[in-house]
Amino acid sequence: MCGRYASTRSDSDLQAVFDIAETVGAEVPPSYNVAPTQTVRTVLERAPKDEPEADAVRQLRSVRWGLIPSWAKDAKIGSRLINARSETITEKPSFKKAASRRRCIVPADGYYEWEKRDGAKVPYFLHEGLDSGRSAGSTPGVLAMAGLYELWRDPTKAEDDEDRWVWSVTVLTSPAADALGHIHDRSPVVLPPELRASWLDPTVTDLGDVQDLLAAIPEPRLEPYEVSTAVNSVKNNSPELLVPV
């Protein structure tokens, strides 16, 4: 699973990496310990709000981490839906509609995972490896984690309240590659540059095509290293969390 990650790139960095046309919401401060229910930046494509028939525009948008299905009675369910198994997103009621029409990218420098060792849980930071096949001119170190986003209408807010719609996101996971499986059996689905446009394309709505997209995503080439147990507490958030022990 992916329950914590680091995201320290500025909006201008992300705009360049993902060819962003429109930025929505205030810039999110750098975080070395992003946790569920916090506000994060995502990349998605949507038609302009006032022109639903127009071509989709690639956006950098602030959303809440932890997907809230449109049918949810309250937002609490989001804390349990921070991840979605890529093998079942086209079947599960919580994710099926989003898999068809609301796919996105969650940018990250890397993510944390805990290995069970001698009765303890040891934290690691996993990031892009040197042999990741990075294309010429691309910015190193930015993982494009595949995600789904959703819009939920908060029933406690008035119709004219600008905050009545809550945008939320979940990160997709898949079985971990052999090199990482000893740390944890699941890892985020990481999109290579050549598949990002297809993943974001909102005109791809057939669930069979979505399954084909997922099947085409190669295993990520990530490098893990052990970090301090300080990352265990969400109160800790500094560059020192990324320092190898």
PDB file of C-alpha atoms in Angstrom:
ATOM      1  CA  MET A   1       0.000   0.000   0.000  1.00  0.00           C
ATOM      2  CA  CYS A   2       0.980   3.651  -0.073  1.00  0.00           C
ATOM      3  CA  GLY A   3       0.104   5.376   3.194  1.00  0.00           C
ATOM      4  CA  ARG A   4       2.739   8.115   3.329  1.00  0.00           C
ATOM      5  CA  TYR A   5       4.788   9.867   0.690  1.00  0.00           C
ATOM      6  CA  ALA A   6       6.962  12.910   0.067  1.00  0.00           C
ATOM      7  CA  SER A   7       5.966  15.726  -2.294  1.00  0.00           C
ATOM      8  CA  THR A   8       8.301  18.697  -2.303  1.00  0.00           C
ATOM      9  CA  ARG A   9       8.160  19.994  -5.885  1.00  0.00           C
ATOM     10  CA  SER A  10       6.850  23.492  -6.517  1.00  0.00           C
ATOM     11  CA  ASP A  11       3.898  24.169  -8.783  1.00  0.00           C
ATOM     12  CA  SER A  12       6.263  25.526 -11.425  1.00  0.00           C
ATOM     13  CA  ASP A  13       8.256  22.263 -11.342  1.00  0.00           C
ATOM     14  CA  LEU A  14       5.110  20.166 -11.705  1.00  0.00           C
ATOM     15  CA  GLN A  15       3.762  22.408 -14.468  1.00  0.00           C
ATOM     16  CA  ALA A  16       6.916  21.737 -16.469  1.00  0.00           C
ATOM     17  CA  VAL A  17       7.035  17.992 -15.809  1.00  0.00           C
ATOM     18  CA  PHE A  18       3.375  17.330 -16.632  1.00  0.00           C
ATOM     19  CA  ASP A  19       2.743  20.059 -19.230  1.00  0.00           C
ATOM     20  CA  ILE A  20       0.041  21.738 -17.129  1.00  0.00           C
ATOM     21  CA  ALA A  21      -2.296  24.225 -18.837  1.00  0.00           C
ATOM     22  CA  GLU A  22      -4.317  25.361 -15.814  1.00  0.00           C
ATOM     23  CA  THR A  23      -3.602  25.510 -12.083  1.00  0.00           C
ATOM     24  CA  VAL A  24      -6.515  25.384  -9.629  1.00  0.00           C
ATOM     25  CA  GLY A  25      -6.239  26.191  -5.925  1.00  0.00           C
ATOM     26  CA  ALA A  26      -3.462  27.584  -3.788  1.00  0.00           C
ATOM     27  CA  GLU A  27      -0.015  26.037  -3.971  1.00  0.00           C
ATOM     28  CA  VAL A  28       0.500  23.266  -1.416  1.00  0.00           C
ATOM     29  CA  PRO A  29       3.618  23.672   0.750  1.00  0.00           C
ATOM     30  CA  PRO A  30       6.381  21.061   0.381  1.00  0.00           C
ATOM     31  CA  SER A  31       5.771  18.012   2.552  1.00  0.00           C
ATOM     32  CA  TYR A  32       8.197  15.263   3.507  1.00  0.00           C
ATOM     33  CA  ASN A  33       5.484  13.238   5.229  1.00  0.00           C
ATOM     34  CA  VAL A  34       2.187  13.488   3.361  1.00  0.00           C
ATOM     35  CA  ALA A  35      -0.561  11.667   5.259  1.00  0.00           C
ATOM     36  CA  PRO A  36      -4.139  10.580   4.467  1.00  0.00           C
ATOM     37  CA  THR A  37      -6.903  13.242   4.526  1.00  0.00           C
ATOM     38  CA  GLN A  38      -4.364  16.004   3.831  1.00  0.00           C
ATOM     39  CA  THR A  39      -4.605  18.296   0.796  1.00  0.00           C
ATOM     40  CA  VAL A  40      -2.372  17.192  -2.085  1.00  0.00           C
ATOM     41  CA  ARG A  41      -1.709  18.236  -5.665  1.00  0.00           C
ATOM     42  CA  THR A  42      -2.977  16.039  -8.500  1.00  0.00           C
ATOM     43  CA  VAL A  43      -2.813  16.164 -12.291  1.00  0.00           C
ATOM     44  CA  LEU A  44      -6.027  15.562 -14.240  1.00  0.00           C
ATOM     45  CA  GLU A  45      -7.831  16.516 -17.432  1.00  0.00           C
ATOM     46  CA  ARG A  46     -11.310  18.072 -17.505  1.00  0.00           C
ATOM     47  CA  ALA A  47     -13.329  20.292 -19.798  1.00  0.00           C
ATOM     48  CA  PRO A  48     -13.589  23.920 -18.600  1.00  0.00           C
ATOM     49  CA  LYS A  49     -16.336  24.376 -15.979  1.00  0.00           C
ATOM     50  CA  ASP A  50     -18.405  26.703 -18.179  1.00  0.00           C
ATOM     51  CA  GLU A  51     -17.730  24.799 -21.423  1.00  0.00           C
ATOM     52  CA  PRO A  52     -18.556  21.119 -20.796  1.00  0.00           C
ATOM     53  CA  GLU A  53     -18.423  20.313 -24.528  1.00  0.00           C
ATOM     54  CA  ALA A  54     -14.975  21.835 -25.022  1.00  0.00           C
ATOM     55  CA  ASP A  55     -11.736  19.855 -25.162  1.00  0.00           C
ATOM     56  CA  ALA A  56     -10.336  18.752 -21.823  1.00  0.00           C
ATOM     57  CA  VAL A  57      -7.639  20.891 -20.204  1.00  0.00           C
ATOM     58  CA  ARG A  58      -4.779  19.452 -18.184  1.00  0.00           C
ATOM     59  CA  GLN A  59      -4.978  20.814 -14.647  1.00  0.00           C
ATOM     60  CA  LEU A  60      -2.879  20.853 -11.514  1.00  0.00           C
ATOM     61  CA  ARG A  61      -5.477  20.804  -8.754  1.00  0.00           C
ATOM     62  CA  SER A  62      -5.647  20.538  -4.963  1.00  0.00           C
ATOM     63  CA  VAL A  63      -7.662  17.589  -3.636  1.00  0.00           C
ATOM     64  CA  ARG A  64      -8.083  15.622  -0.415  1.00  0.00           C
ATOM     65  CA  TRP A  65      -6.205  12.309  -0.124  1.00  0.00           C
ATOM     66  CA  GLY A  66      -8.752   9.585   0.572  1.00  0.00           C
ATOM     67  CA  LEU A  67     -11.477   9.039  -2.011  1.00  0.00           C
ATOM     68  CA  ILE A  68     -15.060   9.876  -1.039  1.00  0.00           C
ATOM     69  CA  PRO A  69     -17.530   8.122  -3.394  1.00  0.00           C
ATOM     70  CA  SER A  70     -20.326  10.292  -4.741  1.00  0.00           C
ATOM     71  CA  TRP A  71     -22.890   8.147  -2.878  1.00  0.00           C
ATOM     72  CA  ALA A  72     -21.190   8.433   0.549  1.00  0.00           C
ATOM     73  CA  LYS A  73     -23.283   9.831   3.419  1.00  0.00           C
ATOM     74  CA  ASP A  74     -20.270  11.594   4.946  1.00  0.00           C
ATOM     75  CA  ALA A  75     -16.571  12.138   4.327  1.00  0.00           C
ATOM     76  CA  LYS A  76     -15.336   9.621   6.913  1.00  0.00           C
ATOM     77  CA  ILE A  77     -15.126   6.801   4.383  1.00  0.00           C
ATOM     78  CA  GLY A  78     -12.300   8.672   2.644  1.00  0.00           C
ATOM     79  CA  SER A  79      -9.778   7.757   5.338  1.00  0.00           C
ATOM     80  CA  ARG A  80     -10.289   4.086   4.422  1.00  0.00           C
ATOM     81  CA  LEU A  81      -9.988   4.625   0.660  1.00  0.00           C
ATOM     82  CA  ILE A  82      -6.520   6.141   0.361  1.00  0.00           C
ATOM     83  CA  ASN A  83      -5.509   3.229  -1.907  1.00  0.00           C
ATOM     84  CA  ALA A  84      -7.335   1.167  -4.511  1.00  0.00           C
ATOM     85  CA  ARG A  85      -6.217  -2.218  -5.836  1.00  0.00           C
ATOM     86  CA  SER A  86      -5.641  -1.749  -9.555  1.00  0.00           C
ATOM     87  CA  GLU A  87      -6.851  -5.307 -10.206  1.00  0.00           C
ATOM     88  CA  THR A  88     -10.411  -4.495  -9.078  1.00  0.00           C
ATOM     89  CA  ILE A  89     -11.053  -0.783  -9.776  1.00  0.00           C
ATOM     90  CA  THR A  90     -13.239  -1.607 -12.783  1.00  0.00           C
ATOM     91  CA  GLU A  91     -15.464  -3.791 -10.569  1.00  0.00           C
ATOM     92  CA  LYS A  92     -15.695  -2.184  -7.125  1.00  0.00           C
ATOM     93  CA  PRO A  93     -18.636   0.240  -6.643  1.00  0.00           C
ATOM     94  CA  SER A  94     -16.380   2.748  -4.848  1.00  0.00           C
ATOM     95  CA  PHE A  95     -14.043   3.084  -7.840  1.00  0.00           C
ATOM     96  CA  LYS A  96     -15.828   1.871 -10.985  1.00  0.00           C
ATOM     97  CA  LYS A  97     -17.209   5.226 -12.169  1.00  0.00           C
ATOM     98  CA  ALA A  98     -13.982   7.053 -11.400  1.00  0.00           C
ATOM     99  CA  ALA A  99     -11.974   4.390 -13.251  1.00  0.00           C
ATOM    100  CA  SER A 100     -14.080   5.121 -16.325  1.00  0.00           C
ATOM    101  CA  ARG A 101     -14.037   8.918 -16.301  1.00  0.00           C
ATOM    102  CA  ARG A 102     -11.893  10.385 -13.518  1.00  0.00           C
ATOM    103  CA  ARG A 103      -8.332   9.105 -13.678  1.00  0.00           C
ATOM    104  CA  CYS A 104      -5.462  11.248 -12.469  1.00  0.00           C
ATOM    105  CA  ILE A 105      -1.807  11.379 -11.466  1.00  0.00           C
ATOM    106  CA  VAL A 106      -0.509  11.971  -7.945  1.00  0.00           C
ATOM    107  CA  PRO A 107       3.039  13.425  -8.176  1.00  0.00           C
ATOM    108  CA  ALA A 108       5.544  12.315  -5.536  1.00  0.00           C
ATOM    109  CA  ASP A 109       9.268  12.393  -4.853  1.00  0.00           C
ATOM    110  CA  GLY A 110       8.877   8.886  -3.442  1.00  0.00           C
ATOM    111  CA  TYR A 111       6.902   7.026  -0.813  1.00  0.00           C
ATOM    112  CA  TYR A 112       7.422   5.301   2.518  1.00  0.00           C
ATOM    113  CA  GLU A 113       6.857   1.656   3.315  1.00  0.00           C
ATOM    114  CA  TRP A 114       7.438  -0.425   6.427  1.00  0.00           C
ATOM    115  CA  GLU A 115       9.176  -3.806   6.464  1.00  0.00           C
ATOM    116  CA  LYS A 116       8.388  -6.286   9.216  1.00  0.00           C
ATOM    117  CA  ARG A 117      11.734  -7.273  10.688  1.00  0.00           C
ATOM    118  CA  ASP A 118      12.475  -9.064  13.962  1.00  0.00           C
ATOM    119  CA  GLY A 119       9.135  -8.106  15.462  1.00  0.00           C
ATOM    120  CA  ALA A 120       9.488  -4.437  14.486  1.00  0.00           C
ATOM    121  CA  LYS A 121       8.407  -2.296  11.532  1.00  0.00           C
ATOM    122  CA  VAL A 122      11.339  -0.643   9.767  1.00  0.00           C
ATOM    123  CA  PRO A 123      10.587   2.353   7.481  1.00  0.00           C
ATOM    124  CA  TYR A 124      12.043   2.689   3.989  1.00  0.00           C
ATOM    125  CA  PHE A 125      11.880   5.453   1.404  1.00  0.00           C
ATOM    126  CA  LEU A 126      11.357   4.238  -2.161  1.00  0.00           C
ATOM    127  CA  HIS A 127      12.215   6.547  -5.050  1.00  0.00           C
ATOM    128  CA  GLU A 128      13.036   6.548  -8.754  1.00  0.00           C
ATOM    129  CA  GLY A 129      16.103   4.453  -9.514  1.00  0.00           C
ATOM    130  CA  LEU A 130      19.051   5.548 -11.609  1.00  0.00           C
ATOM    131  CA  ASP A 131      18.154   2.922 -14.224  1.00  0.00           C
ATOM    132  CA  SER A 132      14.535   4.059 -14.538  1.00  0.00           C
ATOM    133  CA  GLY A 133      14.804   4.793 -18.251  1.00  0.00           C
ATOM    134  CA  ARG A 134      14.229   8.496 -17.712  1.00  0.00           C
ATOM    135  CA  SER A 135      13.716  10.327 -20.991  1.00  0.00           C
ATOM    136  CA  ALA A 136      16.064  13.111 -22.053  1.00  0.00           C
ATOM    137  CA  GLY A 137      15.157  16.444 -20.548  1.00  0.00           C
ATOM    138  CA  SER A 138      12.748  15.044 -17.940  1.00  0.00           C
ATOM    139  CA  THR A 139      13.000  16.087 -14.316  1.00  0.00           C
ATOM    140  CA  PRO A 140      14.471  13.255 -12.213  1.00  0.00           C
ATOM    141  CA  GLY A 141      12.804  12.028  -9.099  1.00  0.00           C
ATOM    142  CA  VAL A 142       9.136  12.783  -9.827  1.00  0.00           C
ATOM    143  CA  LEU A 143       6.986   9.658  -9.592  1.00  0.00           C
ATOM    144  CA  ALA A 144       3.663   9.788 -11.447  1.00  0.00           C
ATOM    145  CA  MET A 145       1.505   7.601  -9.224  1.00  0.00           C
ATOM    146  CA  ALA A 146      -1.717   6.538 -10.953  1.00  0.00           C
ATOM    147  CA  GLY A 147      -4.860   7.643  -9.150  1.00  0.00           C
ATOM    148  CA  LEU A 148      -8.604   8.144  -9.360  1.00  0.00           C
ATOM    149  CA  TYR A 149     -10.462  11.251  -8.267  1.00  0.00           C
ATOM    150  CA  GLU A 150     -14.037  11.879  -7.254  1.00  0.00           C
ATOM    151  CA  LEU A 151     -16.383  14.778  -6.475  1.00  0.00           C
ATOM    152  CA  TRP A 152     -18.646  14.543  -3.435  1.00  0.00           C
ATOM    153  CA  ARG A 153     -21.432  16.954  -2.540  1.00  0.00           C
ATOM    154  CA  ASP A 154     -21.299  17.797   1.175  1.00  0.00           C
ATOM    155  CA  PRO A 155     -24.956  17.692   2.325  1.00  0.00           C
ATOM    156  CA  THR A 156     -24.207  19.877   5.347  1.00  0.00           C
ATOM    157  CA  LYS A 157     -23.267  22.886   3.199  1.00  0.00           C
ATOM    158  CA  ALA A 158     -25.585  25.337   1.495  1.00  0.00           C
ATOM    159  CA  GLU A 159     -26.151  25.312  -2.268  1.00  0.00           C
ATOM    160  CA  ASP A 160     -24.324  28.626  -2.655  1.00  0.00           C
ATOM    161  CA  ASP A 161     -21.336  27.538  -0.536  1.00  0.00           C
ATOM    162  CA  GLU A 162     -18.201  27.431  -2.701  1.00  0.00           C
ATOM    163  CA  ASP A 163     -16.842  24.559  -0.571  1.00  0.00           C
ATOM    164  CA  ARG A 164     -19.874  22.287  -0.970  1.00  0.00           C
ATOM    165  CA  TRP A 165     -18.023  20.088  -3.483  1.00  0.00           C
ATOM    166  CA  VAL A 166     -15.160  18.026  -2.043  1.00  0.00           C
ATOM    167  CA  TRP A 167     -12.552  16.735  -4.484  1.00  0.00           C
ATOM    168  CA  SER A 168     -10.740  13.599  -3.309  1.00  0.00           C
ATOM    169  CA  VAL A 169      -8.222  11.083  -4.640  1.00  0.00           C
ATOM    170  CA  THR A 170      -7.017   7.527  -4.162  1.00  0.00           C
ATOM    171  CA  VAL A 171      -3.643   6.053  -5.201  1.00  0.00           C
ATOM    172  CA  LEU A 172      -3.671   2.792  -7.153  1.00  0.00           C
ATOM    173  CA  THR A 173      -1.548  -0.123  -5.992  1.00  0.00           C
ATOM    174  CA  SER A 174      -0.427  -3.395  -7.538  1.00  0.00           C
ATOM    175  CA  PRO A 175       1.590  -6.431  -6.389  1.00  0.00           C
ATOM    176  CA  ALA A 176       5.144  -5.327  -5.626  1.00  0.00           C
ATOM    177  CA  ALA A 177       7.982  -6.316  -7.912  1.00  0.00           C
ATOM    178  CA  ASP A 178      10.332  -9.022  -6.630  1.00  0.00           C
ATOM    179  CA  ALA A 179      12.986  -6.442  -5.753  1.00  0.00           C
ATOM    180  CA  LEU A 180      10.563  -4.618  -3.447  1.00  0.00           C
ATOM    181  CA  GLY A 181       8.368  -7.473  -2.288  1.00  0.00           C
ATOM    182  CA  HIS A 182      10.508  -8.168   0.748  1.00  0.00           C
ATOM    183  CA  ILE A 183       9.532  -4.744   2.110  1.00  0.00           C
ATOM    184  CA  HIS A 184       5.815  -4.888   1.339  1.00  0.00           C
ATOM    185  CA  ASP A 185       3.648  -6.972  -0.985  1.00  0.00           C
ATOM    186  CA  ARG A 186       1.973  -3.911  -2.575  1.00  0.00           C
ATOM    187  CA  SER A 187       3.375  -0.808  -4.262  1.00  0.00           C
ATOM    188  CA  PRO A 188       1.900   2.240  -6.044  1.00  0.00           C
ATOM    189  CA  VAL A 189       1.191   1.983  -9.762  1.00  0.00           C
ATOM    190  CA  VAL A 190       3.757   4.309 -11.374  1.00  0.00           C
ATOM    191  CA  LEU A 191       3.043   5.652 -14.862  1.00  0.00           C
ATOM    192  CA  PRO A 192       5.958   5.982 -17.310  1.00  0.00           C
ATOM    193  CA  PRO A 193       5.968   9.185 -19.410  1.00  0.00           C
ATOM    194  CA  GLU A 194       4.705   7.449 -22.554  1.00  0.00           C
ATOM    195  CA  LEU A 195       1.477   6.248 -20.871  1.00  0.00           C
ATOM    196  CA  ARG A 196       0.517   9.358 -18.896  1.00  0.00           C
ATOM    197  CA  ALA A 197      -1.504  11.059 -21.632  1.00  0.00           C
ATOM    198  CA  SER A 198      -3.569   7.915 -22.269  1.00  0.00           C
ATOM    199  CA  TRP A 199      -4.209   7.451 -18.551  1.00  0.00           C
ATOM    200  CA  LEU A 200      -5.439  11.033 -18.152  1.00  0.00           C
ATOM    201  CA  ASP A 201      -7.547  11.063 -21.339  1.00  0.00           C
ATOM    202  CA  PRO A 202     -11.200  11.452 -20.186  1.00  0.00           C
ATOM    203  CA  THR A 203     -12.497  10.265 -23.567  1.00  0.00           C
ATOM    204  CA  VAL A 204     -11.234   6.759 -22.723  1.00  0.00           C
ATOM    205  CA  THR A 205     -14.286   5.522 -20.819  1.00  0.00           C
ATOM    206  CA  ASP A 206     -14.630   1.835 -21.710  1.00  0.00           C
ATOM    207  CA  LEU A 207     -13.625  -0.243 -18.687  1.00  0.00           C
ATOM    208  CA  GLY A 208     -12.049  -2.858 -20.930  1.00  0.00           C
ATOM    209  CA  ASP A 209      -9.784  -0.163 -22.364  1.00  0.00           C
ATOM    210  CA  VAL A 210      -8.932   0.943 -18.833  1.00  0.00           C
ATOM    211  CA  GLN A 211      -7.924  -2.620 -17.978  1.00  0.00           C
ATOM    212  CA  ASP A 212      -5.735  -2.669 -21.084  1.00  0.00           C
ATOM    213  CA  LEU A 213      -4.080   0.558 -19.952  1.00  0.00           C
ATOM    214  CA  LEU A 214      -3.319  -0.959 -16.557  1.00  0.00           C
ATOM    215  CA  ALA A 215      -1.932  -4.112 -18.142  1.00  0.00           C
ATOM    216  CA  ALA A 216       0.458  -2.019 -20.256  1.00  0.00           C
ATOM    217  CA  ILE A 217       2.050  -0.282 -17.237  1.00  0.00           C
ATOM    218  CA  PRO A 218       5.474  -1.822 -16.527  1.00  0.00           C
ATOM    219  CA  GLU A 219       6.810  -2.571 -13.071  1.00  0.00           C
ATOM    220  CA  PRO A 220       8.414   0.554 -11.563  1.00  0.00           C
ATOM    221  CA  ARG A 221      12.182   0.711 -11.171  1.00  0.00           C
ATOM    222  CA  LEU A 222      12.477   1.979  -7.636  1.00  0.00           C
ATOM    223  CA  GLU A 223      15.317   2.036  -5.153  1.00  0.00           C
ATOM    224  CA  PRO A 224      14.639   1.659  -1.404  1.00  0.00           C
ATOM    225  CA  TYR A 225      16.734   2.782   1.522  1.00  0.00           C
ATOM    226  CA  GLU A 226      16.094   2.680   5.242  1.00  0.00           C
ATOM    227  CA  VAL A 227      15.094   5.912   7.002  1.00  0.00           C
ATOM    228  CA  SER A 228      14.509   7.054  10.565  1.00  0.00           C
ATOM    229  CA  THR A 229      11.476   5.915  12.541  1.00  0.00           C
ATOM    230  CA  ALA A 230      10.737   9.632  12.967  1.00  0.00           C
ATOM    231  CA  VAL A 231       8.582   9.251   9.862  1.00  0.00           C
ATOM    232  CA  ASN A 232       6.176   7.137  11.924  1.00  0.00           C
ATOM    233  CA  SER A 233       4.678  10.301  13.402  1.00  0.00           C
ATOM    234  CA  VAL A 234       2.761  12.638  11.099  1.00  0.00           C
ATOM    235  CA  LYS A 235       3.895  15.479  13.360  1.00  0.00           C
ATOM    236  CA  ASN A 236       7.395  15.124  11.935  1.00  0.00           C
ATOM    237  CA  ASN A 237       7.831  16.814   8.569  1.00  0.00           C
ATOM    238  CA  SER A 238      11.323  17.911   7.556  1.00  0.00           C
ATOM    239  CA  PRO A 239      14.040  17.065   5.001  1.00  0.00           C
ATOM    240  CA  GLU A 240      15.753  14.914   7.640  1.00  0.00           C
ATOM    241  CA  LEU A 241      13.082  12.278   7.104  1.00  0.00           C
ATOM    242  CA  LEU A 242      14.641  11.484   3.711  1.00  0.00           C
ATOM    243  CA  VAL A 243      18.164  11.008   5.083  1.00  0.00           C
ATOM    244  CA  PRO A 244      19.318   7.337   4.943  1.00  0.00           C
ATOM    245  CA  VAL A 245      20.117   5.785   8.316  1.00  0.00           C
TER     246      VAL A 245
END
